[in-house]
Amino acid sequence: MTSPSPLDFDKRGGLVTAIAQDHRTGEILMVAYMNEEAFEKTLELGEVVYWSTSRNELWHKGESSGNVQVLKEFRVDCDGDAVLMKVDQKGRAACHTGKRSCFFNSLEGGKWRDVGVQVFDPATVYRK
Amino acid sequence: MTSPSPLDFDKRGGLVTAIAQDHRTGEILMVAYMNEEAFEKTLELGEVVYWSTSRNELWHKGESSGNVQVLKEFRVDCDGDAVLMKVDQKGRAACHTGKRSCFFNSLEGGKWRDVGVQVFDPATVYRK
């Protein structure tokens, strides 16, 4: 990095919120977290690497399923604690449920409805 | 609410990540937080109310500047700890800097560049 970074990993205990957005359609695919190591790894690979807060380890998204997120654009917000990544989502699905986006629960007229687009069957993709 | 809520406020200590997206252009405007009270207030008003983690209080976005976010669509992600709101951003700017989006820092060729669209002068809008 050759200019001062707007990223502030200290503000929220080492993590920033990380949003992935489809670079073509603008659809929000998912939200997770990044620490500084995940950020550097993302730039190095050109593919998104998150920090898994449940497993406490680096999470190279799509490493096992092949559904990686190729980084197209990297943005940081005004106070440095959130990043927005425009990505090319391989496999056309970001969610572990096999849906295109993780945001498939929609509140409509006081009721929750699943508006997700099913791309793959997770039982097939994640089999070992 | 007449059906089981996918929201999980307990997962991350009472707060969920809250993303605001322009309902027309798909541009991500800002990211903040919501607690259960902010969520209920948002539905009640039809305008976005966050929980300010710096001031520890409800934050009815745009209440002082008039730049409210009219709620058009409300989504929750697969694990219930993040919400996506499609909004009509009044005043055409979400950021306290007067820019349209808070995500104006862009990493381009190893350098950070301000790609923000300046909509208003914050000194004018926030004067008391």
XYZ file of N, CA and C in Angstrom:
768
model
N 0.861 -1.198 0.000
C 0.000 0.000 0.000
C 0.890 1.238 0.000
N 0.663 2.139 -0.902
C 1.543 3.303 -1.025
C 0.920 4.589 -0.484
N -0.297 4.527 -0.024
C -0.922 5.714 0.559
C -1.591 5.334 1.871
N -1.849 6.312 2.785
C -2.395 5.960 4.094
C -3.711 5.194 3.955
N -3.843 4.126 4.724
C -5.035 3.291 4.619
C -6.188 3.881 5.421
N -7.386 3.907 4.845
C -8.563 4.349 5.603
C -9.113 3.249 6.503
N -8.541 2.048 6.432
C -9.031 0.924 7.233
C -8.647 1.088 8.699
N -9.605 0.808 9.580
C -9.340 0.902 11.006
C -9.721 -0.428 11.669
N -8.742 -1.327 11.752
C -9.028 -2.647 12.331
C -9.174 -2.581 13.854
N -8.641 -1.531 14.455
C -8.688 -1.430 15.917
C -10.061 -1.037 16.451
N -10.816 -0.344 15.623
C -12.082 0.241 16.107
C -13.023 -0.787 16.730
N -13.102 -1.977 16.098
C -14.017 -2.999 16.626
C -13.264 -4.308 16.920
N -12.148 -4.163 17.621
C -11.443 -5.338 18.123
C -10.767 -6.201 17.070
N -10.273 -5.574 15.987
C -9.498 -6.343 15.018
C -10.263 -6.752 13.775
N -11.574 -6.559 13.793
C -12.385 -6.988 12.655
C -13.097 -5.809 11.988
N -13.284 -5.931 10.689
C -14.172 -5.009 9.978
C -15.295 -5.835 9.353
N -16.436 -5.206 9.172
C -17.558 -5.848 8.481
C -17.220 -5.897 6.995
N -17.478 -7.036 6.367
C -17.104 -7.210 4.957
C -18.322 -7.644 4.144
N -18.691 -6.797 3.204
C -19.877 -7.042 2.366
C -19.434 -7.444 0.970
N -20.059 -8.489 0.430
C -19.779 -8.872 -0.956
C -20.995 -8.552 -1.821
N -20.729 -7.829 -2.896
C -21.787 -7.401 -3.815
C -21.465 -7.896 -5.215
N -22.432 -8.442 -5.904
C -22.225 -8.887 -7.281
C -21.849 -7.673 -8.144
N -20.711 -7.746 -8.801
C -20.211 -6.567 -9.520
C -21.019 -6.258 -10.772
N -21.784 -7.227 -11.223
C -22.604 -6.966 -12.416
C -24.005 -6.478 -12.063
N -24.677 -7.195 -11.136
C -26.089 -6.904 -10.867
C -26.294 -5.958 -9.690
N -25.254 -5.804 -8.829
C -25.418 -4.976 -7.635
C -26.083 -5.718 -6.488
N -26.433 -6.983 -6.696
C -27.073 -7.757 -5.624
C -26.091 -7.982 -4.474
N -26.592 -7.818 -3.234
C -25.760 -8.122 -2.069
C -25.771 -9.621 -1.871
N -24.597 -10.209 -1.830
C -24.491 -11.664 -1.748
C -24.387 -12.158 -0.313
N -23.554 -11.505 0.479
C -23.342 -11.962 1.857
C -22.608 -10.892 2.663
N -22.607 -11.097 3.980
C -21.852 -10.231 4.879
C -21.099 -11.115 5.851
N -19.826 -10.800 6.058
C -19.023 -11.547 7.022
C -18.000 -10.574 7.627
N -16.862 -11.109 8.064
C -15.857 -10.263 8.706
C -14.479 -10.486 8.090
N -13.615 -9.487 8.321
C -12.225 -9.576 7.884
C -11.342 -9.029 8.992
N -10.195 -9.695 9.197
C -9.162 -9.065 10.007
C -8.049 -8.614 9.035
N -6.984 -8.066 9.586
C -5.961 -7.501 8.700
C -5.328 -8.579 7.818
N -5.145 -9.756 8.398
C -4.539 -10.853 7.641
C -5.447 -11.277 6.471
N -6.745 -11.324 6.727
C -7.703 -11.695 5.680
C -7.697 -10.650 4.565
N -7.595 -9.403 4.956
C -7.528 -8.307 3.981
C -6.306 -8.465 3.077
N -5.157 -8.687 3.705
C -3.917 -8.826 2.921
C -3.966 -10.057 2.016
N -4.504 -11.123 2.534
C -4.620 -12.364 1.765
C -5.573 -12.171 0.565
N -6.620 -11.409 0.776
C -7.583 -11.121 -0.298
C -6.888 -10.390 -1.455
N -6.084 -9.392 -1.096
C -5.372 -8.644 -2.136
C -4.351 -9.532 -2.836
N -3.685 -10.345 -2.070
C -2.645 -11.237 -2.610
C -3.242 -12.235 -3.615
N -4.390 -12.850 -3.220
C -5.004 -13.884 -4.072
C -5.890 -13.311 -5.173
N -6.420 -12.086 -4.925
C -7.419 -11.564 -5.859
C -8.753 -12.274 -5.704
N -8.886 -13.017 -4.599
C -10.133 -13.706 -4.252
C -10.418 -13.430 -2.782
N -11.714 -13.369 -2.439
C -12.048 -12.908 -1.096
C -11.724 -13.954 -0.023
N -11.019 -13.481 0.998
C -10.705 -14.279 2.184
C -11.288 -13.542 3.389
N -12.188 -14.203 4.096
C -12.788 -13.630 5.300
C -12.081 -14.189 6.523
N -12.467 -13.638 7.694
C -12.084 -14.245 8.957
C -13.347 -14.889 9.522
N -13.322 -16.183 9.724
C -14.466 -16.881 10.290
C -14.508 -16.672 11.794
N -15.568 -16.008 12.274
C -15.672 -15.750 13.713
C -16.181 -16.991 14.456
N -16.723 -17.967 13.733
C -17.159 -19.198 14.418
C -15.998 -20.192 14.527
N -15.164 -20.246 13.492
C -14.043 -21.199 13.521
C -12.725 -20.555 13.954
N -12.728 -19.210 14.039
C -11.503 -18.476 14.379
C -10.337 -18.824 13.477
N -10.600 -18.726 12.174
C -9.519 -18.967 11.215
C -9.814 -18.253 9.911
N -8.796 -18.128 9.082
C -8.985 -17.533 7.763
C -9.943 -18.415 6.976
N -10.775 -17.768 6.161
C -11.813 -18.476 5.420
C -11.758 -18.013 3.961
N -11.051 -18.793 3.172
C -10.965 -18.501 1.736
C -12.266 -18.995 1.122
N -13.177 -18.068 0.943
C -14.539 -18.385 0.488
C -14.511 -19.176 -0.831
N -15.179 -20.332 -0.821
C -15.300 -21.126 -2.044
C -14.140 -22.068 -2.277
N -13.210 -22.117 -1.311
C -12.025 -22.952 -1.495
C -12.404 -24.427 -1.693
N -13.420 -24.890 -0.924
C -13.810 -26.300 -1.071
C -14.838 -26.509 -2.175
N -15.779 -25.572 -2.310
C -16.851 -25.764 -3.303
C -16.449 -25.277 -4.689
N -15.395 -24.465 -4.760
C -15.011 -23.870 -6.044
C -15.730 -22.550 -6.310
N -16.693 -22.209 -5.455
C -17.452 -20.972 -5.641
C -16.722 -19.777 -5.025
N -15.551 -19.480 -5.559
C -14.760 -18.361 -5.037
C -15.368 -17.033 -5.470
N -14.928 -15.976 -4.794
C -15.366 -14.625 -5.133
C -14.160 -13.858 -5.665
N -14.138 -13.644 -6.948
C -13.026 -12.922 -7.569
C -13.224 -11.426 -7.338
N -12.207 -10.818 -6.762
C -12.308 -9.405 -6.370
C -12.225 -8.483 -7.578
N -13.221 -7.606 -7.710
C -13.259 -6.656 -8.819
C -13.049 -5.224 -8.344
N -13.488 -4.945 -7.129
C -13.384 -3.587 -6.612
C -13.387 -3.659 -5.099
N -12.589 -2.795 -4.450
C -12.491 -2.817 -2.993
C -12.721 -1.413 -2.451
N -13.744 -1.268 -1.604
C -14.091 0.034 -1.038
C -14.096 -0.025 0.481
N -13.824 1.106 1.100
C -13.853 1.213 2.561
C -14.744 2.392 2.931
N -15.475 2.281 4.010
C -16.420 3.348 4.363
C -15.750 4.491 5.129
N -16.534 5.527 5.419
C -16.026 6.787 5.969
C -15.315 6.632 7.302
N -15.737 5.664 8.126
C -15.056 5.520 9.415
C -14.182 4.264 9.503
N -13.952 3.639 8.368
C -12.912 2.611 8.287
C -13.211 1.267 8.892
N -14.471 1.029 9.305
C -14.764 -0.248 9.965
C -15.655 -1.165 9.128
N -15.833 -0.829 7.850
C -16.609 -1.700 6.962
C -16.030 -1.620 5.561
N -16.012 -2.761 4.894
C -15.519 -2.787 3.512
C -16.606 -3.354 2.605
N -16.562 -2.885 1.382
C -17.502 -3.343 0.360
C -16.687 -3.894 -0.797
N -16.915 -5.157 -1.105
C -16.169 -5.764 -2.206
C -17.112 -6.113 -3.336
N -16.814 -5.590 -4.514
C -17.581 -5.994 -5.692
C -16.858 -7.201 -6.263
N -17.617 -8.271 -6.454
C -16.990 -9.546 -6.795
C -17.677 -10.223 -7.978
N -16.913 -11.119 -8.569
C -17.470 -12.045 -9.550
C -17.657 -13.372 -8.806
N -18.904 -13.696 -8.498
C -19.204 -14.898 -7.713
C -19.197 -16.128 -8.618
N -18.179 -16.946 -8.469
C -18.133 -18.175 -9.251
C -19.223 -19.138 -8.767
N -19.760 -19.923 -9.669
C -20.819 -20.859 -9.304
C -22.167 -20.183 -9.108
N -22.199 -18.879 -9.240
C -23.432 -18.062 -9.171
C -24.157 -18.133 -7.838
N -23.546 -18.697 -6.801
C -24.213 -18.749 -5.494
C -23.215 -18.463 -4.388
N -23.596 -17.578 -3.458
C -22.703 -17.227 -2.348
C -23.076 -17.953 -1.069
N -24.330 -18.355 -0.946
C -24.808 -18.873 0.342
C -24.564 -20.378 0.487
N -24.288 -20.786 1.733
C -24.053 -22.209 2.004
C -25.319 -23.040 1.788
N -26.483 -22.351 1.688
C -27.747 -23.044 1.426
C -27.904 -23.364 -0.062
N -26.967 -22.851 -0.875
C -27.066 -23.046 -2.316
C -27.833 -21.933 -3.007
N -28.234 -20.940 -2.212
C -28.953 -19.802 -2.802
C -27.973 -18.741 -3.276
N -28.426 -17.948 -4.228
C -27.555 -16.941 -4.844
C -27.055 -15.944 -3.803
N -27.957 -15.486 -2.950
C -27.605 -14.531 -1.911
C -28.019 -15.078 -0.552
N -27.289 -14.675 0.501
C -27.675 -15.075 1.855
C -28.918 -14.328 2.332
N -29.256 -13.221 1.671
C -30.380 -12.399 2.142
C -31.690 -12.834 1.494
N -32.115 -14.040 1.812
C -33.308 -14.577 1.162
C -34.568 -14.493 2.017
N -34.449 -14.041 3.269
C -35.632 -13.868 4.111
C -36.177 -12.454 3.920
N -37.387 -12.355 3.416
C -37.957 -11.049 3.122
C -39.201 -10.824 3.975
N -39.294 -9.625 4.541
C -40.453 -9.291 5.376
C -41.495 -8.617 4.494
N -42.621 -9.277 4.333
C -43.656 -8.751 3.431
C -45.008 -8.788 4.120
N -45.557 -7.618 4.377
C -46.860 -7.529 5.037
C -46.870 -8.196 6.397
N -45.761 -8.048 7.129
C -45.694 -8.619 8.477
C -45.364 -10.104 8.513
N -45.105 -10.694 7.331
C -44.746 -12.109 7.296
C -43.390 -12.300 6.627
N -42.658 -13.312 7.070
C -41.359 -13.623 6.491
C -41.547 -14.608 5.345
N -40.925 -14.272 4.219
C -41.063 -15.116 3.054
C -39.669 -15.416 2.497
N -39.471 -16.636 2.017
C -38.194 -17.006 1.398
C -38.256 -16.606 -0.072
N -37.442 -15.600 -0.434
C -37.457 -15.122 -1.819
C -36.147 -15.509 -2.528
N -35.432 -16.471 -1.939
C -34.126 -16.855 -2.464
C -34.190 -17.577 -3.796
N -33.119 -17.424 -4.550
C -32.989 -18.120 -5.826
C -32.041 -19.298 -5.611
N -32.586 -20.511 -5.720
C -31.786 -21.720 -5.469
C -30.909 -22.023 -6.690
N -29.606 -22.042 -6.478
C -28.695 -22.270 -7.602
C -28.174 -23.710 -7.597
N -27.803 -24.190 -6.396
C -27.323 -25.573 -6.323
C -27.868 -26.269 -5.085
N -27.725 -27.581 -5.086
C -28.141 -28.386 -3.944
C -26.927 -28.552 -3.026
N -26.967 -27.940 -1.829
C -25.789 -27.991 -0.960
C -25.342 -29.410 -0.615
N -26.267 -30.340 -0.593
C -25.920 -31.737 -0.262
C -24.965 -32.313 -1.319
N -25.082 -31.852 -2.532
C -24.231 -32.334 -3.621
C -22.873 -31.632 -3.613
N -22.931 -30.320 -3.453
C -21.698 -29.522 -3.549
C -20.753 -29.761 -2.376
N -21.318 -29.884 -1.161
C -20.463 -30.003 0.012
C -20.199 -31.438 0.438
N -20.577 -32.406 -0.389
C -20.317 -33.806 -0.006
C -18.808 -34.029 0.017
N -18.392 -34.938 0.858
C -16.946 -35.231 0.952
C -16.680 -36.616 0.393
N -45.530 -9.304 14.105
C -44.975 -10.351 13.240
C -45.824 -11.621 13.374
N -46.253 -12.169 12.281
C -47.162 -13.323 12.348
C -46.469 -14.646 12.026
N -45.204 -14.621 11.689
C -44.476 -15.865 11.408
C -43.136 -15.816 12.125
N -42.504 -16.979 12.367
C -41.261 -16.976 13.156
C -40.209 -16.082 12.499
N -39.561 -15.277 13.310
C -38.575 -14.340 12.784
C -37.226 -15.020 12.543
N -36.601 -14.764 11.397
C -35.256 -15.297 11.163
C -34.172 -14.467 11.857
N -34.579 -13.343 12.476
C -33.595 -12.470 13.134
C -33.071 -13.099 14.418
N -31.763 -12.985 14.618
C -31.143 -13.521 15.828
C -30.321 -12.416 16.500
N -30.972 -11.688 17.386
C -30.275 -10.581 18.040
C -29.275 -11.067 19.082
N -29.466 -12.297 19.546
C -28.595 -12.811 20.607
C -27.212 -13.216 20.098
N -27.138 -13.557 18.818
C -25.902 -14.127 18.278
C -24.670 -13.246 18.509
N -24.862 -11.940 18.323
C -23.726 -11.026 18.494
C -24.030 -9.946 19.539
N -24.521 -10.397 20.683
C -24.692 -9.495 21.824
C -25.767 -8.431 21.679
N -26.834 -8.747 20.962
C -27.958 -7.804 20.901
C -28.033 -6.982 19.629
N -26.987 -7.040 18.827
C -26.950 -6.221 17.611
C -26.879 -7.067 16.344
N -27.476 -6.558 15.291
C -27.261 -7.139 13.964
C -26.641 -6.061 13.071
N -25.882 -6.492 12.085
C -25.326 -5.573 11.100
C -26.459 -5.114 10.190
N -26.502 -3.822 9.898
C -27.606 -3.281 9.092
C -27.060 -2.512 7.895
N -27.399 -3.000 6.714
C -26.910 -2.405 5.471
C -28.040 -1.650 4.784
N -27.742 -0.452 4.328
C -28.735 0.300 3.554
C -28.294 0.370 2.099
N -29.202 -0.019 1.225
C -28.926 -0.052 -0.213
C -29.971 0.808 -0.930
N -29.531 1.617 -1.863
C -30.461 2.421 -2.654
C -31.383 1.493 -3.436
N -32.672 1.645 -3.254
C -33.615 0.680 -3.854
C -33.719 0.830 -5.367
N -33.283 1.964 -5.878
C -33.343 2.139 -7.328
C -32.054 1.718 -8.018
N -30.906 2.200 -7.489
C -29.628 1.988 -8.186
C -28.870 0.762 -7.694
N -29.214 0.253 -6.490
C -28.477 -0.870 -5.920
C -27.190 -0.446 -5.235
N -26.908 0.856 -5.230
C -25.685 1.336 -4.559
C -25.788 1.119 -3.047
N -24.683 0.628 -2.452
C -24.639 0.492 -0.998
C -24.368 1.868 -0.409
N -25.232 2.296 0.480
C -25.132 3.643 1.030
C -24.340 3.694 2.326
N -24.589 2.746 3.219
C -23.917 2.756 4.516
C -24.146 1.434 5.238
N -23.365 1.233 6.292
C -23.534 0.074 7.162
C -23.493 0.555 8.601
N -24.430 0.076 9.402
C -24.438 0.421 10.819
C -25.007 -0.778 11.588
N -25.620 -0.520 12.744
C -26.132 -1.615 13.566
C -27.585 -1.369 13.970
N -28.251 -2.435 14.356
C -29.614 -2.370 14.859
C -29.739 -3.295 16.053
N -30.463 -2.842 17.071
C -30.902 -3.785 18.105
C -32.397 -4.044 17.879
N -32.998 -4.814 18.745
C -34.394 -5.194 18.510
C -35.317 -3.972 18.539
N -35.017 -3.046 19.426
C -35.835 -1.835 19.529
C -35.742 -1.009 18.247
N -34.536 -0.895 17.698
C -34.334 -0.141 16.449
C -35.095 -0.804 15.306
N -35.065 -2.126 15.291
C -35.788 -2.881 14.267
C -37.294 -2.585 14.344
N -37.840 -2.660 15.549
C -39.283 -2.430 15.714
C -39.664 -0.990 15.371
N -38.793 -0.069 15.754
C -39.037 1.352 15.471
C -38.995 1.604 13.954
N -38.095 0.925 13.280
C -37.973 1.062 11.823
C -39.271 0.638 11.135
N -39.828 -0.487 11.581
C -41.082 -0.970 10.984
C -42.232 -0.014 11.308
N -42.220 0.481 12.532
C -43.293 1.380 12.981
C -43.300 2.682 12.176
N -42.104 3.266 11.977
C -42.001 4.555 11.288
C -41.980 4.416 9.764
N -41.514 3.241 9.289
C -41.306 3.097 7.847
C -40.068 3.859 7.397
N -39.237 4.244 8.361
C -37.964 4.924 8.097
C -36.897 4.250 8.960
N -35.668 4.225 8.459
C -34.659 3.427 9.149
C -34.197 4.075 10.456
N -34.222 3.257 11.501
C -33.701 3.645 12.818
C -32.600 2.651 13.178
N -31.385 3.133 13.388
C -30.258 2.290 13.777
C -30.059 2.383 15.285
N -29.112 1.566 15.772
C -28.621 1.732 17.130
C -27.216 2.290 17.015
N -27.006 3.463 17.562
C -25.676 4.074 17.521
C -24.784 3.436 18.583
N -23.721 2.770 18.129
C -22.818 2.117 19.087
C -21.849 3.127 19.718
N -21.725 4.317 19.152
C -20.862 5.324 19.766
C -21.636 6.119 20.820
N -22.908 6.405 20.548
C -23.706 7.191 21.494
C -24.580 6.318 22.387
N -24.643 5.024 22.060
C -25.509 4.099 22.809
C -26.952 4.586 22.904
N -27.499 4.896 21.737
C -28.903 5.316 21.715
C -29.496 5.046 20.350
N -30.828 5.068 20.272
C -31.500 4.914 18.993
C -31.105 6.080 18.095
N -30.958 5.795 16.826
C -30.498 6.794 15.870
C -31.431 6.768 14.655
N -32.397 7.677 14.698
C -33.321 7.812 13.570
C -32.588 8.591 12.482
N -32.052 7.854 11.555
C -31.193 8.421 10.511
C -31.895 9.562 9.770
N -31.229 10.721 9.714
C -31.773 11.850 8.961
C -32.765 12.695 9.734
N -32.939 12.370 11.013
C -33.925 13.103 11.814
C -33.595 14.600 11.862
N -32.286 14.918 12.005
C -31.928 16.342 12.082
C -31.724 16.965 10.702
N -31.142 16.205 9.774
C -30.834 16.779 8.451
C -32.021 16.686 7.489
N -32.982 15.835 7.815
C -34.094 15.612 6.887
C -33.806 14.510 5.889
N -32.549 14.018 5.887
C -32.165 12.972 4.943
C -32.501 11.576 5.479
N -33.791 11.336 5.654
C -34.232 10.044 6.185
C -34.120 8.962 5.106
N -34.198 7.723 5.574
C -34.171 6.572 4.664
C -35.532 5.880 4.734
N -36.329 6.070 3.708
C -37.659 5.456 3.677
C -37.505 3.987 3.295
N -38.043 3.125 4.152
C -37.873 1.681 3.974
C -38.731 1.151 2.832
N -38.095 0.461 1.888
C -38.810 -0.104 0.749
C -38.846 -1.628 0.809
N -37.804 -2.215 1.404
C -37.720 -3.676 1.450
C -36.826 -4.052 2.624
N -37.165 -5.148 3.304
C -36.401 -5.562 4.474
C -36.034 -7.033 4.335
N -34.738 -7.321 4.344
C -34.266 -8.698 4.192
C -33.362 -9.094 5.357
N -33.329 -10.381 5.651
C -32.458 -10.916 6.701
C -31.645 -12.058 6.114
N -30.411 -12.198 6.535
C -29.548 -13.220 5.934
C -29.754 -14.595 6.568
N -29.057 -15.575 6.029
C -29.271 -16.976 6.382
C -29.031 -17.307 7.845
N -28.125 -16.584 8.513
C -27.899 -16.890 9.924
C -28.439 -15.816 10.870
N -29.227 -14.900 10.321
C -30.022 -13.997 11.163
C -29.283 -12.870 11.850
N -27.998 -12.657 11.503
C -27.254 -11.606 12.204
C -26.929 -10.397 11.326
N -27.569 -10.317 10.157
C -27.377 -9.156 9.292
C -28.666 -8.875 8.534
N -28.972 -7.593 8.375
C -30.164 -7.214 7.630
C -29.772 -6.299 6.473
N -30.560 -6.389 5.435
C -30.355 -5.561 4.246
C -31.637 -4.783 4.020
N -31.505 -3.469 4.009
C -32.691 -2.640 3.789
C -32.555 -1.880 2.491
N -33.529 -2.050 1.616
C -33.562 -1.245 0.405
C -34.363 -0.005 0.749
N -33.763 1.136 0.477
C -34.335 2.397 0.961
C -34.400 3.458 -0.128
N -35.282 4.409 0.125
C -35.314 5.628 -0.675
C -34.595 6.682 0.168
N -33.383 7.033 -0.231
C -32.569 7.970 0.545
C -32.975 9.398 0.221
N -33.630 10.054 1.167
C -34.006 11.450 0.963
C -32.752 12.325 0.985
N -32.751 13.383 0.226
C -31.595 14.277 0.157
C -30.450 13.701 -0.663
N -30.628 12.486 -1.171
C -29.695 11.816 -2.075
C -28.308 11.555 -1.476
N -28.145 11.722 -0.166
C -26.838 11.452 0.448
C -27.021 10.760 1.787
N -26.273 9.692 2.002
C -26.380 8.941 3.258
C -25.265 9.296 4.223
N -24.137 9.755 3.719
C -22.945 9.915 4.562
C -22.908 11.277 5.253
N -22.374 11.275 6.475
C -22.267 12.523 7.238
C -21.281 13.498 6.586
N -20.474 12.988 5.642
C -19.538 13.848 4.908
C -20.251 14.599 3.777
N -21.522 14.272 3.552
C -22.268 14.895 2.458
C -22.153 14.117 1.163
N -21.475 12.973 1.248
C -21.342 12.138 0.051
C -22.528 11.178 -0.055
N -22.785 10.732 -1.273
C -23.944 9.885 -1.520
C -23.852 8.587 -0.734
N -22.674 7.966 -0.763
C -22.434 6.712 -0.049
C -21.257 6.887 0.893
N -21.270 6.117 1.993
C -20.126 6.138 2.917
C -18.919 5.404 2.326
N -19.135 4.592 1.307
C -18.039 3.775 0.760
C -17.317 4.512 -0.370
N -16.672 5.608 -0.018
C -16.037 6.432 -1.043
C -14.536 6.218 -1.151
N -13.949 5.400 -0.270
C -12.517 5.096 -0.373
C -12.336 3.866 -1.244
N -11.654 4.045 -2.358
C -11.489 2.947 -3.300
C -10.012 2.609 -3.464
N -9.724 1.311 -3.429
C -8.337 0.859 -3.584
C -8.086 0.581 -5.061
N -7.202 1.377 -5.641
C -6.959 1.243 -7.085
C -5.456 1.213 -7.339
N -4.970 0.076 -7.814
C -3.544 -0.066 -8.091
C -2.685 0.178 -6.867
N -3.151 -0.306 -5.708
C -2.372 -0.161 -4.475
C -2.480 1.207 -3.823
N -3.316 2.078 -4.384
C -3.494 3.415 -3.789
C -4.954 3.656 -3.458
N -5.176 4.409 -2.386
C -6.540 4.747 -1.979
C -6.963 6.029 -2.669
N -8.146 5.984 -3.254
C -8.645 7.146 -3.973
C -10.062 7.459 -3.490
N -10.378 8.738 -3.378
C -11.728 9.154 -3.000
C -12.580 9.206 -4.260
N -13.532 8.277 -4.360
C -14.385 8.229 -5.551
C -15.816 8.680 -5.214
N -15.947 9.351 -4.066
C -17.275 9.746 -3.584
C -17.930 10.820 -4.429
N -19.257 10.803 -4.414
C -20.038 11.835 -5.098
C -20.560 12.800 -4.034
N -20.056 14.036 -4.070
C -20.439 15.026 -3.061
C -21.825 15.585 -3.389
N -22.757 15.410 -2.457
C -24.124 15.872 -2.709
C -24.403 17.185 -1.984
N -23.941 17.263 -0.718
C -24.157 18.508 0.022
C -22.921 18.846 0.847
N -22.907 20.082 1.332
C -21.825 20.551 2.195
C -22.251 20.301 3.639
N -21.573 19.390 4.355
C -22.021 19.060 5.707
C -22.052 20.265 6.646
N -21.189 21.246 6.402
C -21.146 22.432 7.254
C -22.469 23.198 7.194
N -23.116 23.127 6.057
C -24.393 23.830 5.879
C -25.548 23.032 6.461
N -25.560 21.737 6.154
C -26.689 20.899 6.555
C -26.761 20.678 8.065
N -25.593 20.507 8.692
C -25.597 20.181 10.118
C -25.404 21.385 11.037
N -25.466 22.599 10.467
C -25.322 23.768 11.344
C -26.535 23.810 12.274
N -26.315 24.360 13.450
C -27.435 24.450 14.426
C -27.859 25.906 14.539
